[in-house]
């Protein structure tokens, strides 16, 4: 209930509300600790204290709320270990403890949650290895562990047991090692985010999850080629492969992924020209190819098709030839960086049509004979 409430719950008379089933105070300015007396509301099925300013630890008494289906304490400033008593909530379906400062409990004392579908532990201070109890929550569709300090390898049981997952985010942790070849078992995944220290050849597996809409593999040590099988991901909208060790050309089959809005292949070892099939990506709003060894010319057909582009970064490559005058069609562009390439000829006057530019860098190329007046309208 968003009412701009402030203060604490220290003097709240919980004993007068023993039959309460829903208690929601999300999106206010409440502070102080979550009182142990909250555990007296044993009829609660929904408890939402998210998006406040609560501090202190979760009281162990919360384990008395055995009828809870929905619990959210996210977006507060709470600390301490997650109490193992939370495992008493056998009926919980939605559990969100994200965006706090919670620390690692003894995971072995937390049993399975047989009905849990949504689990968010992201943005906390959790460490050690992957919590085993998660792999026994067989109905999970949403799992977010982003931004903790987890280490070690991902257990095989995640990929074999949690086949209902639609959202999986393990990014910004210390996970490492090769990923299971059973990733395609997660056939319902729409969002897969794995920014860590993983290694191996990821595309042998993820290309066979056709439901994927968001694939984020940034900041890993994945190697090898971006294979033609990338074209099987026809539902993909965001593809982020930056900061890996891919060392192939860009396959023409990427042009089959025509729902893409955000493509980031920067900071790899990609080479060769851009395949003409990329002109099929007419929904692109962000394209980042910087810090590779890409060569060849930029085809006019790219700019004719990429009318939705807001962000174009292709700096630090080996592109050559003239910059097509069709660049003036990209009237939504706000960020354009093509520096440190080998473009030549005159800067096309049509670049003056890019009225929305906030960032423009054409430096360290071989441009010549350009009329500086074309920049007056920018």
Coordinates of N, CA and C in Angstrom, one line a residue, residues 187-375:
X187 N 14.3 -25.8 -21.5 CA 13.7 -25.5 -22.8 C 12.7 -24.4 -22.7
X188 N 12.3 -23.9 -21.5 CA 11.3 -22.9 -21.4 C 11.9 -21.5 -21.1
X189 N 13.3 -21.5 -21.1 CA 14.0 -20.2 -20.8 C 13.7 -19.1 -21.8
X190 N 13.4 -17.9 -21.2 CA 13.3 -16.7 -22.0 C 14.4 -15.8 -21.7
X191 N 14.9 -15.8 -20.5 CA 16.0 -14.9 -20.1 C 17.1 -15.8 -19.5
X192 N 18.3 -15.7 -20.0 CA 19.4 -16.4 -19.5 C 20.6 -15.4 -19.4
X193 N 21.0 -15.2 -18.1 CA 22.1 -14.1 -17.9 C 23.2 -14.8 -17.1
X194 N 24.4 -14.9 -17.6 CA 25.4 -15.7 -17.0 C 26.7 -14.9 -16.9
X195 N 26.7 -13.6 -16.7 CA 28.0 -12.9 -16.6 C 28.8 -13.2 -15.4
X196 N 29.8 -14.1 -15.6 CA 30.7 -14.5 -14.5 C 32.1 -14.8 -15.0
X197 N 32.6 -16.0 -14.7 CA 33.9 -16.4 -15.2 C 33.8 -17.8 -15.9
X198 N 32.7 -18.0 -16.5 CA 32.5 -19.3 -17.2 C 33.4 -19.4 -18.4
X199 N 33.6 -20.7 -18.8 CA 34.5 -21.0 -19.9 C 33.9 -22.0 -20.8
X200 N 34.5 -22.4 -21.9 CA 34.1 -23.4 -22.8 C 33.4 -22.8 -24.0
X201 N 32.7 -23.7 -24.7 CA 32.0 -23.3 -25.9 C 30.5 -23.4 -25.7
X202 N 30.0 -22.2 -25.3 CA 28.6 -22.1 -24.9 C 27.6 -22.4 -26.0
X203 N 27.9 -22.0 -27.2 CA 26.9 -22.1 -28.3 C 26.6 -23.5 -28.7
X204 N 27.4 -24.5 -28.3 CA 27.0 -25.8 -28.6 C 25.7 -26.2 -27.9
X205 N 25.3 -25.4 -26.9 CA 24.1 -25.8 -26.1 C 23.0 -24.7 -26.2
X206 N 23.4 -23.5 -25.9 CA 22.3 -22.5 -25.8 C 21.6 -22.2 -27.1
X207 N 22.2 -22.6 -28.3 CA 21.5 -22.4 -29.5 C 20.3 -23.2 -29.7
X208 N 20.2 -24.2 -28.8 CA 19.0 -25.1 -28.9 C 18.0 -24.8 -27.9
X209 N 17.9 -23.6 -27.5 CA 16.8 -23.1 -26.6 C 16.0 -22.0 -27.4
X210 N 15.1 -22.4 -28.3 CA 14.5 -21.5 -29.2 C 13.6 -20.4 -28.5
X211 N 13.2 -20.7 -27.3 CA 12.4 -19.7 -26.6 C 13.1 -18.5 -26.1
X212 N 14.5 -18.5 -26.1 CA 15.3 -17.4 -25.6 C 14.9 -16.0 -26.2
X213 N 14.7 -15.1 -25.3 CA 14.5 -13.7 -25.8 C 15.6 -12.8 -25.3
X214 N 16.3 -13.1 -24.2 CA 17.3 -12.3 -23.7 C 18.5 -13.2 -23.3
X215 N 19.7 -13.1 -24.0 CA 20.8 -13.9 -23.7 C 22.0 -13.0 -23.4
X216 N 22.4 -13.0 -22.1 CA 23.5 -12.2 -21.7 C 24.7 -13.1 -21.2
X217 N 25.7 -13.1 -21.9 CA 26.9 -13.9 -21.6 C 28.2 -13.1 -21.4
X218 N 28.0 -11.8 -21.1 CA 29.1 -10.9 -21.0 C 30.1 -11.3 -19.9
X219 N 31.4 -10.9 -20.1 CA 32.4 -11.0 -19.1 C 32.7 -12.4 -18.6
X220 N 32.8 -13.3 -19.6 CA 33.2 -14.7 -19.4 C 34.5 -15.0 -20.1
X221 N 34.7 -16.3 -20.2 CA 35.9 -16.7 -21.0 C 35.4 -17.7 -22.1
X222 N 34.3 -17.5 -22.6 CA 33.8 -18.4 -23.7 C 34.6 -18.2 -24.9
X223 N 34.9 -19.3 -25.6 CA 35.8 -19.4 -26.7 C 35.1 -19.9 -28.0
X224 N 35.9 -19.9 -29.1 CA 35.4 -20.5 -30.3 C 34.6 -19.5 -31.2
X225 N 33.8 -20.1 -32.0 CA 33.1 -19.3 -33.0 C 31.7 -19.0 -32.5
X226 N 31.2 -18.0 -33.1 CA 29.7 -17.8 -33.0 C 29.2 -18.6 -34.2
X227 N 28.5 -19.7 -33.9 CA 28.2 -20.6 -35.0 C 27.0 -20.3 -35.8
X228 N 26.8 -20.9 -37.0 CA 25.6 -20.6 -37.7 C 24.3 -21.0 -36.9
X229 N 24.4 -21.8 -36.0 CA 23.2 -22.2 -35.2 C 22.6 -21.1 -34.4
X230 N 23.4 -19.9 -34.3 CA 22.8 -18.7 -33.7 C 21.5 -18.3 -34.3
X231 N 21.4 -18.7 -35.6 CA 20.2 -18.3 -36.4 C 18.9 -19.0 -35.9
X232 N 19.1 -20.1 -35.1 CA 17.9 -20.8 -34.5 C 17.2 -20.0 -33.5
X233 N 17.9 -19.0 -32.9 CA 17.3 -18.2 -31.8 C 16.4 -17.1 -32.4
X234 N 15.4 -17.4 -33.1 CA 14.6 -16.5 -33.8 C 13.7 -15.6 -32.9
X235 N 13.6 -15.9 -31.6 CA 12.9 -15.1 -30.7 C 13.7 -14.1 -29.9
X236 N 15.1 -14.1 -30.2 CA 16.0 -13.3 -29.4 C 15.8 -11.9 -29.6
X237 N 15.8 -11.1 -28.6 CA 15.7 -9.6 -28.6 C 16.9 -8.9 -28.1
X238 N 17.6 -9.5 -27.2 CA 18.8 -8.9 -26.6 C 19.9 -10.0 -26.6
X239 N 21.0 -9.7 -27.3 CA 22.1 -10.7 -27.3 C 23.4 -9.9 -26.9
X240 N 23.9 -10.3 -25.8 CA 25.1 -9.6 -25.2 C 26.2 -10.6 -25.0
X241 N 27.2 -10.5 -25.9 CA 28.4 -11.5 -25.9 C 29.7 -10.7 -25.6
X242 N 29.6 -9.5 -25.1 CA 30.8 -8.7 -24.9 C 31.8 -9.3 -23.9
X243 N 33.0 -9.0 -24.1 CA 34.1 -9.3 -23.1 C 34.2 -10.9 -22.9
X244 N 34.4 -11.5 -24.1 CA 34.6 -13.0 -24.1 C 35.9 -13.2 -25.0
X245 N 36.0 -14.4 -25.5 CA 37.1 -14.8 -26.4 C 36.6 -15.4 -27.7
X246 N 35.5 -15.0 -28.2 CA 35.0 -15.4 -29.5 C 36.0 -14.9 -30.6
X247 N 36.3 -15.8 -31.5 CA 37.4 -15.5 -32.5 C 37.0 -15.9 -33.9
X248 N 35.7 -15.8 -34.2 CA 35.3 -16.2 -35.6 C 34.8 -14.9 -36.3
X249 N 34.3 -15.1 -37.5 CA 33.6 -14.0 -38.1 C 32.1 -14.0 -37.6
X250 N 31.4 -13.0 -38.0 CA 30.0 -12.9 -37.6 C 29.2 -13.7 -38.6
X251 N 28.5 -14.7 -38.2 CA 27.8 -15.6 -39.2 C 26.6 -14.9 -39.8
X252 N 26.4 -15.2 -41.1 CA 25.3 -14.5 -41.8 C 24.0 -14.9 -41.2
X253 N 24.0 -16.1 -40.6 CA 22.7 -16.6 -40.0 C 22.2 -15.7 -38.8
X254 N 23.1 -14.8 -38.3 CA 22.6 -13.9 -37.3 C 21.5 -13.0 -37.9
X255 N 21.5 -12.8 -39.2 CA 20.4 -12.0 -39.8 C 19.1 -12.6 -39.7
X256 N 19.0 -13.9 -39.3 CA 17.7 -14.5 -39.1 C 17.0 -14.1 -37.8
X257 N 17.8 -13.5 -37.0 CA 17.3 -13.1 -35.6 C 16.7 -11.7 -35.8
X258 N 15.7 -11.6 -36.5 CA 15.2 -10.2 -36.9 C 14.4 -9.5 -35.9
X259 N 14.2 -10.1 -34.7 CA 13.6 -9.5 -33.6 C 14.6 -8.7 -32.7
X260 N 15.8 -8.9 -33.0 CA 16.9 -8.2 -32.1 C 16.7 -6.7 -32.0
X261 N 16.7 -6.2 -30.8 CA 16.7 -4.8 -30.6 C 18.1 -4.3 -30.0
X262 N 18.8 -5.2 -29.4 CA 20.1 -4.9 -28.7 C 21.1 -6.0 -29.0
X263 N 22.2 -5.6 -29.7 CA 23.2 -6.6 -30.1 C 24.6 -6.0 -29.6
X264 N 25.2 -6.7 -28.8 CA 26.6 -6.3 -28.3 C 27.5 -7.5 -28.4
X265 N 28.5 -7.3 -29.4 CA 29.5 -8.2 -29.6 C 30.9 -7.7 -29.3
X266 N 31.0 -6.6 -28.6 CA 32.2 -5.8 -28.4 C 33.2 -6.6 -27.5
X267 N 34.5 -6.2 -27.6 CA 35.5 -6.8 -26.8 C 35.7 -8.3 -26.9
X268 N 35.8 -8.7 -28.2 CA 36.1 -10.1 -28.5 C 37.3 -10.1 -29.5
X269 N 37.4 -11.2 -30.3 CA 38.4 -11.2 -31.3 C 37.8 -11.6 -32.6
X270 N 36.6 -10.9 -32.9 CA 35.9 -11.2 -34.1 C 36.6 -10.5 -35.3
X271 N 36.5 -11.2 -36.5 CA 37.2 -10.7 -37.7 C 36.3 -10.8 -38.9
X272 N 36.8 -10.3 -40.0 CA 36.0 -10.4 -41.2 C 35.0 -9.3 -41.4
X273 N 34.3 -9.2 -42.5 CA 33.3 -8.1 -42.7 C 32.0 -8.4 -42.1
X274 N 31.2 -7.4 -42.0 CA 29.8 -7.6 -41.6 C 29.0 -8.3 -42.7
X275 N 28.3 -9.4 -42.4 CA 27.5 -10.0 -43.4 C 26.4 -9.2 -43.9
X276 N 26.1 -9.1 -45.2 CA 25.0 -8.3 -45.7 C 23.6 -8.6 -45.0
X277 N 23.5 -9.9 -44.5 CA 22.3 -10.3 -43.9 C 21.9 -9.5 -42.7
X278 N 22.9 -8.8 -42.1 CA 22.5 -7.9 -40.9 C 21.6 -6.8 -41.3
X279 N 21.4 -6.5 -42.6 CA 20.4 -5.5 -43.0 C 19.0 -6.0 -42.7
X280 N 18.8 -7.3 -42.3 CA 17.5 -7.8 -41.9 C 17.1 -7.4 -40.5
X281 N 18.1 -6.8 -39.7 CA 17.8 -6.5 -38.3 C 17.3 -5.1 -38.2
X282 N 16.1 -5.0 -38.7 CA 15.4 -3.6 -38.8 C 14.9 -3.1 -37.5
X283 N 14.9 -4.0 -36.4 CA 14.4 -3.5 -35.1 C 15.5 -3.1 -34.1
X284 N 16.8 -3.1 -34.6 CA 17.9 -2.7 -33.8 C 17.8 -1.3 -33.2
X285 N 17.9 -1.2 -31.9 CA 18.0 0.2 -31.3 C 19.4 0.4 -30.8
X286 N 20.2 -0.7 -30.4 CA 21.5 -0.6 -29.9 C 22.4 -1.6 -30.6
X287 N 23.5 -1.1 -31.1 CA 24.5 -2.0 -31.8 C 25.9 -1.6 -31.4
X288 N 26.6 -2.6 -30.7 CA 27.9 -2.4 -30.2 C 28.8 -3.5 -30.8
X289 N 29.8 -3.1 -31.6 CA 30.8 -4.0 -32.1 C 32.2 -3.6 -31.8
X290 N 32.4 -2.7 -30.9 CA 33.7 -2.1 -30.7 C 34.8 -3.1 -30.2
X291 N 36.0 -2.8 -30.4 CA 37.2 -3.6 -29.9 C 37.2 -5.0 -30.4
X292 N 37.1 -5.1 -31.7 CA 37.3 -6.4 -32.4 C 38.3 -6.2 -33.5
X293 N 38.3 -7.1 -34.5 CA 39.2 -6.9 -35.7 C 38.4 -7.0 -36.9
X294 N 37.2 -6.4 -36.9 CA 36.3 -6.4 -38.0 C 36.8 -5.6 -39.2
X295 N 36.5 -6.0 -40.4 CA 37.1 -5.3 -41.6 C 36.0 -5.1 -42.6
X296 N 36.4 -4.5 -43.7 CA 35.5 -4.3 -44.8 C 34.7 -2.9 -44.7
X297 N 33.7 -2.8 -45.6 CA 33.0 -1.5 -45.7 C 31.7 -1.7 -44.9
X298 N 31.1 -0.5 -44.6 CA 29.7 -0.5 -44.1 C 28.8 -0.3 -45.2
X299 N 27.9 -1.2 -45.5 CA 27.0 -1.2 -46.6 C 25.9 -0.1 -46.4
X300 N 25.6 0.6 -47.5 CA 24.4 1.5 -47.4 C 23.2 0.9 -46.9
X301 N 23.0 -0.4 -47.3 CA 21.8 -1.1 -46.9 C 21.6 -1.3 -45.4
X302 N 22.7 -1.3 -44.7 CA 22.6 -1.3 -43.2 C 21.9 -0.1 -42.7
X303 N 22.3 1.1 -43.1 CA 21.8 2.3 -42.6 C 20.3 2.5 -43.1
X304 N 20.0 2.0 -44.3 CA 18.7 2.0 -44.8 C 17.7 1.2 -43.9
X305 N 18.2 0.1 -43.3 CA 17.4 -0.8 -42.5 C 17.4 -0.4 -41.0
X306 N 18.5 0.1 -40.6 CA 18.6 0.3 -39.1 C 18.1 1.7 -38.7
X307 N 16.9 2.0 -39.1 CA 16.3 3.3 -38.8 C 16.0 3.5 -37.3
X308 N 15.9 2.4 -36.5 CA 15.5 2.6 -35.1 C 16.8 2.8 -34.2
X309 N 18.0 2.8 -34.8 CA 19.2 2.8 -34.0 C 19.2 4.1 -33.1
X310 N 19.6 3.9 -31.9 CA 19.8 5.0 -30.9 C 21.3 5.0 -30.6
X311 N 21.9 3.8 -30.6 CA 23.3 3.6 -30.1 C 24.1 2.9 -31.2
X312 N 25.1 3.4 -31.7 CA 26.0 2.8 -32.7 C 27.4 3.0 -32.3
X313 N 28.1 1.9 -31.8 CA 29.5 1.9 -31.4 C 30.2 0.9 -32.2
X314 N 31.0 1.3 -33.1 CA 31.8 0.3 -33.9 C 33.3 0.7 -33.9
X315 N 33.7 1.5 -32.9 CA 35.1 2.0 -32.8 C 36.1 0.8 -32.5
X316 N 37.4 1.1 -32.8 CA 38.5 0.2 -32.5 C 38.3 -1.1 -33.3
X317 N 38.1 -1.0 -34.6 CA 38.1 -2.1 -35.5 C 39.0 -1.7 -36.7
X318 N 38.7 -2.4 -37.9 CA 39.5 -2.1 -39.1 C 38.6 -1.9 -40.3
X319 N 37.5 -1.2 -40.0 CA 36.6 -0.9 -41.1 C 37.2 0.1 -42.0
X320 N 36.9 0.1 -43.3 CA 37.5 0.9 -44.3 C 36.4 1.4 -45.3
X321 N 36.9 2.1 -46.3 CA 35.9 2.7 -47.3 C 35.3 3.9 -46.8
X322 N 34.3 4.4 -47.6 CA 33.7 5.7 -47.3 C 32.5 5.4 -46.4
X323 N 32.1 6.4 -45.6 CA 30.9 6.3 -44.8 C 29.7 6.7 -45.6
X324 N 28.8 5.7 -45.8 CA 27.7 6.0 -46.7 C 26.8 7.2 -46.3
X325 N 26.4 7.9 -47.3 CA 25.5 9.1 -47.1 C 24.2 8.6 -46.4
X326 N 23.8 7.4 -46.5 CA 22.6 6.9 -45.9 C 22.6 7.0 -44.3
X327 N 23.8 7.3 -43.8 CA 23.9 7.4 -42.3 C 22.9 8.6 -41.9
X328 N 22.6 9.5 -42.8 CA 21.7 10.5 -42.4 C 20.3 10.1 -42.2
X329 N 20.0 8.8 -42.5 CA 18.6 8.3 -42.2 C 18.4 7.9 -40.8
X330 N 19.5 7.8 -40.0 CA 19.5 7.3 -38.6 C 19.1 8.5 -37.7
X331 N 18.0 9.0 -37.9 CA 17.6 10.3 -37.2 C 17.3 10.1 -35.7
X332 N 17.2 8.8 -35.2 CA 17.1 8.5 -33.8 C 18.4 8.4 -33.1
X333 N 19.5 8.4 -33.8 CA 20.8 8.2 -33.2 C 21.1 9.3 -32.1
X334 N 21.6 8.8 -30.9 CA 22.0 9.6 -29.9 C 23.5 9.4 -29.6
X335 N 24.0 8.2 -29.9 CA 25.4 7.9 -29.6 C 26.1 7.3 -30.9
X336 N 27.0 8.0 -31.4 CA 27.7 7.5 -32.6 C 29.2 7.6 -32.4
X337 N 29.9 6.4 -32.4 CA 31.3 6.4 -32.2 C 31.9 5.4 -33.3
X338 N 32.7 5.9 -34.2 CA 33.3 5.1 -35.2 C 34.9 5.4 -35.2
X339 N 35.4 5.9 -34.1 CA 36.8 6.2 -34.1 C 37.7 5.0 -34.2
X340 N 39.0 5.3 -34.5 CA 40.0 4.2 -34.6 C 39.6 3.1 -35.6
X341 N 39.3 3.5 -36.8 CA 39.1 2.6 -37.9 C 39.9 3.2 -39.1
X342 N 39.6 2.8 -40.3 CA 40.3 3.3 -41.5 C 39.3 3.8 -42.5
X343 N 38.2 4.5 -42.0 CA 37.3 5.1 -43.0 C 38.0 6.2 -43.7
X344 N 37.6 6.4 -45.0 CA 38.3 7.4 -45.8 C 37.2 8.2 -46.6
X345 N 37.7 9.1 -47.4 CA 36.8 10.0 -48.1 C 36.3 11.1 -47.3
X346 N 35.3 11.8 -47.8 CA 34.7 12.9 -47.1 C 33.7 12.4 -46.1
X347 N 33.5 13.2 -45.0 CA 32.4 12.9 -44.0 C 31.2 13.3 -44.7
X348 N 30.2 12.5 -44.9 CA 29.0 12.8 -45.6 C 28.2 14.0 -45.0
X349 N 27.8 15.0 -45.8 CA 27.1 16.1 -45.2 C 25.8 15.6 -44.5
X350 N 25.2 14.5 -44.9 CA 24.0 14.0 -44.4 C 24.1 13.7 -42.9
X351 N 25.3 13.7 -42.4 CA 25.4 13.5 -40.9 C 24.8 14.6 -40.1
X352 N 24.7 15.8 -40.8 CA 24.0 16.9 -40.2 C 22.6 16.7 -39.9
X353 N 22.0 15.6 -40.4 CA 20.6 15.3 -40.2 C 20.4 14.7 -38.8
X354 N 21.4 14.3 -38.1 CA 21.3 13.5 -36.9 C 21.2 14.5 -35.7
X355 N 20.0 15.1 -35.6 CA 19.7 16.2 -34.7 C 19.7 15.7 -33.2
X356 N 19.6 14.4 -33.0 CA 19.4 13.9 -31.6 C 20.7 13.5 -31.0
X357 N 21.8 13.7 -31.7 CA 23.1 13.2 -31.2 C 23.5 13.9 -29.9
X358 N 23.9 13.0 -28.9 CA 24.6 13.5 -27.7 C 26.1 13.2 -27.7
X359 N 26.5 12.2 -28.5 CA 27.9 11.8 -28.5 C 28.2 11.5 -30.0
X360 N 29.3 12.1 -30.4 CA 29.8 11.9 -31.8 C 31.3 11.8 -31.8
X361 N 31.9 10.7 -32.2 CA 33.4 10.6 -32.3 C 33.7 9.9 -33.6
X362 N 34.3 10.7 -34.5 CA 34.8 10.3 -35.8 C 36.3 10.2 -35.9
X363 N 37.0 10.4 -34.8 CA 38.5 10.6 -34.8 C 39.2 9.4 -35.2
X364 N 40.5 9.6 -35.5 CA 41.5 8.6 -35.9 C 40.9 7.7 -37.0
X365 N 40.6 8.3 -38.1 CA 40.3 7.7 -39.3 C 41.1 8.4 -40.4
X366 N 40.7 8.1 -41.7 CA 41.4 8.8 -42.8 C 40.5 9.7 -43.6
X367 N 39.6 10.3 -42.9 CA 38.7 11.3 -43.6 C 39.5 12.4 -44.2
X368 N 39.0 13.0 -45.3 CA 39.7 14.1 -45.9 C 38.6 15.0 -46.6
X369 N 38.9 16.3 -46.7 CA 38.2 17.2 -47.5 C 36.7 17.4 -47.0
X370 N 36.4 17.3 -45.7 CA 35.1 17.4 -45.2 C 34.8 18.9 -45.0
X371 N 33.5 19.3 -45.2 CA 33.1 20.6 -45.0 C 32.6 20.8 -43.5
X372 N 33.4 21.5 -42.7 CA 33.0 21.6 -41.3 C 31.7 22.2 -41.1
X373 N 31.1 22.9 -42.1 CA 29.8 23.5 -41.9 C 28.7 22.5 -41.7
X374 N 29.0 21.2 -42.1 CA 27.9 20.2 -41.9 C 27.6 20.0 -40.5
X375 N 28.5 20.4 -39.5 CA 28.3 20.1 -38.1 C 27.5 21.3 -37.5

